PDB file of C-alpha atoms and ligand atoms in Angstrom:
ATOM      1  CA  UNK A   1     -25.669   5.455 131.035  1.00 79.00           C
ATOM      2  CA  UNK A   2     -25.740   9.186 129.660  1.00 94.00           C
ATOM      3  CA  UNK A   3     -28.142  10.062 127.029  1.00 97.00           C
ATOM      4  CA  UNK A   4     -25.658  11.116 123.819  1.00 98.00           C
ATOM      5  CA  UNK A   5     -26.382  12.362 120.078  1.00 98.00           C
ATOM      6  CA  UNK A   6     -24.376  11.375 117.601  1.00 98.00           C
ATOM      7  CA  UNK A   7     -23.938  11.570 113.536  1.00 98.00           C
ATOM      8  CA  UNK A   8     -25.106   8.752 111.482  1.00 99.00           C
ATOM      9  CA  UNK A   9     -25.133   9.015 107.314  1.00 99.00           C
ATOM     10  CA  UNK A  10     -26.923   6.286 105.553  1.00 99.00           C
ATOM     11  CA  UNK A  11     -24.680   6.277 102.378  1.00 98.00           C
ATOM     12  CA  UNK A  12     -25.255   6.704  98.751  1.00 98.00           C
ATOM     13  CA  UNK A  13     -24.923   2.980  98.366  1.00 98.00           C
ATOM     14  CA  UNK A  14     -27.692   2.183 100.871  1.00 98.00           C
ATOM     15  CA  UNK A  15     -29.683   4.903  99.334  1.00 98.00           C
ATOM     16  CA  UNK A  16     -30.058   3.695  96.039  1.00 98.00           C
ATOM     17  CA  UNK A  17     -30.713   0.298  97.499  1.00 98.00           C
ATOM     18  CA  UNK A  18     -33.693   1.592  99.108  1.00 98.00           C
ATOM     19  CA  UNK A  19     -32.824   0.182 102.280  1.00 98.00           C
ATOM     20  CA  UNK A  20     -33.354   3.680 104.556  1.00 99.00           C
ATOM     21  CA  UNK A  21     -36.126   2.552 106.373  1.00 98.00           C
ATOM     22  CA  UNK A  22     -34.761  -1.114 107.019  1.00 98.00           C
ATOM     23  CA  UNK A  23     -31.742   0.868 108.581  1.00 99.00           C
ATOM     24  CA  UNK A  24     -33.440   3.146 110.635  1.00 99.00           C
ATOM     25  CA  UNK A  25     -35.337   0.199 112.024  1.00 98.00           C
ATOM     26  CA  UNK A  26     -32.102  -1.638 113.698  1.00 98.00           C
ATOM     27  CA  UNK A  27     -31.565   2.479 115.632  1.00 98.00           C
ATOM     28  CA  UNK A  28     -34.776   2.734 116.372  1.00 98.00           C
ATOM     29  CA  UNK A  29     -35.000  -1.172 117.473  1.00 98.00           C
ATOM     30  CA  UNK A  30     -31.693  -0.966 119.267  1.00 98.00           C
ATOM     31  CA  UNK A  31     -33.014   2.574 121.642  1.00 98.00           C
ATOM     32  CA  UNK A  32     -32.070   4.955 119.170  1.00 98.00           C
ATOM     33  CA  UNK A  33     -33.908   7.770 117.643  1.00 98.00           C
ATOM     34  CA  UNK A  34     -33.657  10.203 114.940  1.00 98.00           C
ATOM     35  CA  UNK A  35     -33.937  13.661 116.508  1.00 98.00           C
ATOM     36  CA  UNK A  36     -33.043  15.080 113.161  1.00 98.00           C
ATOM     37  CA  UNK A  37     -32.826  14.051 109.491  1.00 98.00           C
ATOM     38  CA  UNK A  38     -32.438  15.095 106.232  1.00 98.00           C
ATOM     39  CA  UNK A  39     -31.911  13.904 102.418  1.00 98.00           C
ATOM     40  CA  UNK A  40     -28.912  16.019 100.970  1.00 98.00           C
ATOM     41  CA  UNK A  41     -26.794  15.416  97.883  1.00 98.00           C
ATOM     42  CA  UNK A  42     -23.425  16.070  98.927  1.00 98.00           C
ATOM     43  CA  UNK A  43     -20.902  18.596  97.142  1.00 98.00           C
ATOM     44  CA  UNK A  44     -17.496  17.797  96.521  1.00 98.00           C
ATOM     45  CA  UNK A  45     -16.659  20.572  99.125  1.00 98.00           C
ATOM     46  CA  UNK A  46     -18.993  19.197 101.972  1.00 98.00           C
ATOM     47  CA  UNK A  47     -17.383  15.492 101.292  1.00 98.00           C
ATOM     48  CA  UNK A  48     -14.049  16.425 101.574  1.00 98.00           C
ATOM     49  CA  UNK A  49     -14.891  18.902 104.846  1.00 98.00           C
ATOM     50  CA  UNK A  50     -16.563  16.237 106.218  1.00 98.00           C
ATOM     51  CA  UNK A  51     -14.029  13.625 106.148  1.00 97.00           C
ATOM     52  CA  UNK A  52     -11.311  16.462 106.214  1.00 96.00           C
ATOM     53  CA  UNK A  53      -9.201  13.697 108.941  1.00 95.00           C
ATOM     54  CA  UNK A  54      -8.381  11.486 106.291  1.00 96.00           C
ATOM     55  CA  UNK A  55      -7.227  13.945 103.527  1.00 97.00           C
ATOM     56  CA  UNK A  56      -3.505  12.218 103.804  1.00 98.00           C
ATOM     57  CA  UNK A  57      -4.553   8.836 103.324  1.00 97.00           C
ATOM     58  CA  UNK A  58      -4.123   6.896 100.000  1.00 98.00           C
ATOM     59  CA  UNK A  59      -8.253   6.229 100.329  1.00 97.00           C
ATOM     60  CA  UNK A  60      -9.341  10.021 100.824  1.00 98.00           C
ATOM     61  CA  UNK A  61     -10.127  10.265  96.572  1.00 97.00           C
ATOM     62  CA  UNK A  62     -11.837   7.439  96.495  1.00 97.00           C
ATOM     63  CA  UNK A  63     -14.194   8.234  99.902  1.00 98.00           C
ATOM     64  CA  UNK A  64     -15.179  11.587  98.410  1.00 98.00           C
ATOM     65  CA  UNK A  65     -15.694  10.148  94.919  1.00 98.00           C
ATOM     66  CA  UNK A  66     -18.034   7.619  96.711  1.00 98.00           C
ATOM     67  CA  UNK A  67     -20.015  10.154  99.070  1.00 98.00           C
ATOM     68  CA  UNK A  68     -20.624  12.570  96.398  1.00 98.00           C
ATOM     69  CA  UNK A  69     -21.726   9.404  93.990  1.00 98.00           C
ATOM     70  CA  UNK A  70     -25.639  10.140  94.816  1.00 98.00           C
ATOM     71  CA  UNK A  71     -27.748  11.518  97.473  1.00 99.00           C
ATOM     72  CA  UNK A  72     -27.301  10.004 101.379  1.00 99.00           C
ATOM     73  CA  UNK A  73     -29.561  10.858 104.078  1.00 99.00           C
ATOM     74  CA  UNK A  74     -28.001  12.128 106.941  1.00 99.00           C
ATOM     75  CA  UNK A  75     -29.625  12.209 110.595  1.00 99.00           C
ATOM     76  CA  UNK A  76     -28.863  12.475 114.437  1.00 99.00           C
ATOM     77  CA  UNK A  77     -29.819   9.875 116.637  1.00 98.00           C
ATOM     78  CA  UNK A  78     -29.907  10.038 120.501  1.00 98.00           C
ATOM     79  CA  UNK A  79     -30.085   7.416 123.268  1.00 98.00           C
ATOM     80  CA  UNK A  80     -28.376   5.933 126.043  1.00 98.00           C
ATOM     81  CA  UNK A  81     -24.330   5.405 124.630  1.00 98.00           C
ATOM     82  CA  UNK A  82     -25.723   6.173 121.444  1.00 98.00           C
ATOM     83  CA  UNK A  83     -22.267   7.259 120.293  1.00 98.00           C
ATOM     84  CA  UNK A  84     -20.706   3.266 121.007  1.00 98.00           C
ATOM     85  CA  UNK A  85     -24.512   1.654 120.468  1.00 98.00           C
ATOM     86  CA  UNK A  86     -23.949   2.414 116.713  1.00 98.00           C
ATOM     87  CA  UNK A  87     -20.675   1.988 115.836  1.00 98.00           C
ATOM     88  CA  UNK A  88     -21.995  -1.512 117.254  1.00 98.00           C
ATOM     89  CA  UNK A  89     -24.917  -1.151 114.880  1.00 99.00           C
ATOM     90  CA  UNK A  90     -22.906  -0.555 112.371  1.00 99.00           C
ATOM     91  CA  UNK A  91     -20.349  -3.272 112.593  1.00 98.00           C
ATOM     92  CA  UNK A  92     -16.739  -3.079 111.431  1.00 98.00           C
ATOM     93  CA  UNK A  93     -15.731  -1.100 108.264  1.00 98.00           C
ATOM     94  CA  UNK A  94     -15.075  -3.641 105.979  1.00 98.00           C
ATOM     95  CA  UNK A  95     -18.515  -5.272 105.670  1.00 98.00           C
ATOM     96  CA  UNK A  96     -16.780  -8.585 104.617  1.00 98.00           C
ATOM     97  CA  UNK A  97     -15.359  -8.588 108.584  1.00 98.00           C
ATOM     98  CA  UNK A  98     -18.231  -7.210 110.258  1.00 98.00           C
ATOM     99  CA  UNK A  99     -20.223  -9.732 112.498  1.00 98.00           C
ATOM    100  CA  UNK A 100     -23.295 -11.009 111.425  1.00 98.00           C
ATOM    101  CA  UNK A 101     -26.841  -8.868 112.002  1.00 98.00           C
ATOM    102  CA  UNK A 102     -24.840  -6.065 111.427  1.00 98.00           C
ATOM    103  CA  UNK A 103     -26.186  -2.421 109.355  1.00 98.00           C
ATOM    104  CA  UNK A 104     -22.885  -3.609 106.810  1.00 98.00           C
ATOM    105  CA  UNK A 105     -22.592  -7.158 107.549  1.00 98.00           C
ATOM    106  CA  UNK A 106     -26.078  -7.062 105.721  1.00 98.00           C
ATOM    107  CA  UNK A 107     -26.529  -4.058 103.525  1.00 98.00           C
ATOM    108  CA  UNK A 108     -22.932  -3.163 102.406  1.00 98.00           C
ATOM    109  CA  UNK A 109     -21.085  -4.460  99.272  1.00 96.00           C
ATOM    110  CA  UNK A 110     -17.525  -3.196 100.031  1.00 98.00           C
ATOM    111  CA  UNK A 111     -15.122  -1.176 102.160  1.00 97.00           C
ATOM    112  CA  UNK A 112     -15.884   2.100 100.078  1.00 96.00           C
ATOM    113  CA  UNK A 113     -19.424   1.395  99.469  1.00 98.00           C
ATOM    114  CA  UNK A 114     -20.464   0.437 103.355  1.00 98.00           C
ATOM    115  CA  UNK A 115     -24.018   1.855 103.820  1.00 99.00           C
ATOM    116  CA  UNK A 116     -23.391   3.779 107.141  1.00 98.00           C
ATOM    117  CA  UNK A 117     -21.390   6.106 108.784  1.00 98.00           C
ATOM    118  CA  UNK A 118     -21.100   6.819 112.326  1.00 98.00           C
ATOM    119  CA  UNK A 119     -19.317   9.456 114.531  1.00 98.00           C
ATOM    120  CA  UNK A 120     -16.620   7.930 116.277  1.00 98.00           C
ATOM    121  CA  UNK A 121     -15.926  10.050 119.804  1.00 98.00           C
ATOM    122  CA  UNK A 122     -18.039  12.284 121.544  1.00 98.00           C
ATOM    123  CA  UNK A 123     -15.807  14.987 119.859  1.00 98.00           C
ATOM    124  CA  UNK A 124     -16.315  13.969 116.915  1.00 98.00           C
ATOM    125  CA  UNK A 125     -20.156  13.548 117.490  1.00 98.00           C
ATOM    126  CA  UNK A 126     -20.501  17.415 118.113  1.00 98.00           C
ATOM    127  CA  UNK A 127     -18.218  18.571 115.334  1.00 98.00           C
ATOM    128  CA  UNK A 128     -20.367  16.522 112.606  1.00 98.00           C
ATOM    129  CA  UNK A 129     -23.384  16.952 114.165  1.00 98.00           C
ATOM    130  CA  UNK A 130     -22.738  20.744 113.895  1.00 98.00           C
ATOM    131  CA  UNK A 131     -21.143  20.186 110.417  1.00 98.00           C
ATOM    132  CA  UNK A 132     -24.850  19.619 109.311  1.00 98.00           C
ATOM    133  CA  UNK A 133     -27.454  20.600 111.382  1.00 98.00           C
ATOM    134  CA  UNK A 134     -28.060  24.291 112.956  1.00 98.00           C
ATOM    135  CA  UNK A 135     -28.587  23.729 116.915  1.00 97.00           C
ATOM    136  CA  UNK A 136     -32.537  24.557 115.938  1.00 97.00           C
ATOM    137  CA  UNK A 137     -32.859  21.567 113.454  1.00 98.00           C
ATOM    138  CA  UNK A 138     -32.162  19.182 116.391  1.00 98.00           C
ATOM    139  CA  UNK A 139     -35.719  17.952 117.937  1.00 97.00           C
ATOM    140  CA  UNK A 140     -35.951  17.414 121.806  1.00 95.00           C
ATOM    141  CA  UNK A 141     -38.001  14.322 122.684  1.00 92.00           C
ATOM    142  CA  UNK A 142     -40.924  14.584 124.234  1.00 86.00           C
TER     143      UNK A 142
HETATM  144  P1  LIG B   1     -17.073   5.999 108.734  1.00 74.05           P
HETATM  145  O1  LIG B   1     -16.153   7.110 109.185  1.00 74.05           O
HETATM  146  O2  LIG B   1     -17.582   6.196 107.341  1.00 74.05           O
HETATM  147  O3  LIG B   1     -18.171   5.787 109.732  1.00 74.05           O
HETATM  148  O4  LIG B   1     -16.287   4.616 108.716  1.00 74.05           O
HETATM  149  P2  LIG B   1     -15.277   4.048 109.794  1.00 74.05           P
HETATM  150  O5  LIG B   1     -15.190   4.980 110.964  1.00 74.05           O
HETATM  151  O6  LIG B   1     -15.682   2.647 110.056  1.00 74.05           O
HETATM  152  O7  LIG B   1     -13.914   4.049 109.000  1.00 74.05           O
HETATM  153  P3  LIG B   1     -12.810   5.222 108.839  1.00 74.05           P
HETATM  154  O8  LIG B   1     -11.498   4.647 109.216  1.00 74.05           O
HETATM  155  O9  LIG B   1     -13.275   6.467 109.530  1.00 74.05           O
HETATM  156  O10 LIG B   1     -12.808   5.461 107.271  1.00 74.05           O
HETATM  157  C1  LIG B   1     -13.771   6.260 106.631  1.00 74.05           C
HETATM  158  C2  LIG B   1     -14.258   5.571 105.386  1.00 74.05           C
HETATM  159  O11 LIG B   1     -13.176   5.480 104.474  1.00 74.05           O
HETATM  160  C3  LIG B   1     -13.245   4.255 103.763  1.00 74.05           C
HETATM  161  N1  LIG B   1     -12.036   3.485 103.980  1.00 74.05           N
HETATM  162  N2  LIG B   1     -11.417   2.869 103.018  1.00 74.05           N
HETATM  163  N3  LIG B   1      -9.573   1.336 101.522  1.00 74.05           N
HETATM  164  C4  LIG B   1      -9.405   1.481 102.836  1.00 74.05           C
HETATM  165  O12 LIG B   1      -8.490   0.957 103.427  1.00 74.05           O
HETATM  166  C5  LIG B   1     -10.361   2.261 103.568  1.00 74.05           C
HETATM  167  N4  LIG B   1     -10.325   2.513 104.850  1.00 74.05           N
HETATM  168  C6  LIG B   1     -11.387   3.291 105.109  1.00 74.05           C
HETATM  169  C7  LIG B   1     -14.436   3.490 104.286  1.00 74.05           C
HETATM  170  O13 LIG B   1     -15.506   3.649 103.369  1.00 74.05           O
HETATM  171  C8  LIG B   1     -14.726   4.135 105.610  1.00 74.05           C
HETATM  172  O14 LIG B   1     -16.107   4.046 105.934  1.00 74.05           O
HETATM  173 MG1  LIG B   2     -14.811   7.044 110.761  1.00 74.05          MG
END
C-alpha cells in the first residue's frame, strides 16, 4: 500500500462541540497522522474557493454559509491509503446513513453540519492540500 497525504477539515460543527481531539483519535487509531494542522476561521472567499466544484449545485449557499459559521481546524494526515482510509473514517455524507463507529455516524447532526471533510481523489488531495498549506508547513515523519 503507498503512503498518501490527504486533506481532512474537522468542521465548525465539530468544533464547537469540542470533539477535535476525540476525532483525531479514530486517524491516529486507524494509522493516520497529522503531518500538519492548523485552527483557521474561514472567509467567505476561502469557503467558496475551497468547495469551488459545487458552485452549480442548489446546496453550494448553504455549504459556505455553514463553513464560514465558526472556526474549523484543518490538517493533513498521511498513512498507508490514507486518501480511501478516511473517507472510511468518515463514513457517508449524510450522518443519518453512515454506518455505525463512524467520525459522522457519531459526531454529526445533519447533512450540512457533518463534522468532517475529506479529500476525495488523489487529485483532489494535492489541490486542497496546497489550497492551505505552503509545501514547508507539511512535517516529514521521523
Ligand atoms: P466533504 O466534501 O465535505 O468531505 O463531503 P462529501 O465528499 O461527503 O460530500 P460532497 O458531495 O463533496 O458535498 C460537500 C458537502 O456539501 C454538503 N451537501 N449537502 N443537501 C445536500 O444534498 C448536500 N449534499 C452535499 C455536505 O455538507 C457535504 O459534506
Ligand atoms: Mg466532497
Amino acid at each position: 500500500m503507498a503512503v498518501e497525504r490527504t486533506l481532512s477539515i474537522i468542521k465548525p460543527d465539530a468544533v464547537a462541540k469540542n470533539v477535535i481531539g476525540k476525532i483525531i483519535s479514530r486517524f491516529e487509531d486507524a494509522g493516520l497522522a497529522v503531518v500538519a494542522g492548523r485552527m483557521m476561521q474561514l472567509s467567505r472567499e476561502q469557503a467558496e474557493g475551497f468547495y469551488a466544484v459545487h458552485r452549480e449545485r442548489p446546496f453550494f449557499g448553504e455549504l459556505v454559509s455553514f463553513m464560514i459559521s465558526g472556526p474549523v481546524f484543518v490538517q493533513v494526515l498521511e498513512g498507508d491509503n490514507a486518501i480511501a482510509k478516511n473517507r472510511d473514517l468518515m463514513g457517508a455524507t449524510d450522518p443519518k446513513k453512515a454506518d455505525p463507529g463512524t467520525i459522522r455516524a457519531d459526531f454529526a447532526d445533519s447533512i450540512d453540519a457533518n463534522a468532517v471533510h475529506g479529500s476525495d481523489s488523489a487529485e483532489n488531495a494535492a489541490i486542497e492540500i496546497d489550497y492551505f498549506f505552503k509545501p514547508e508547513e507539511v512535517t516529514v515523519r521521523r
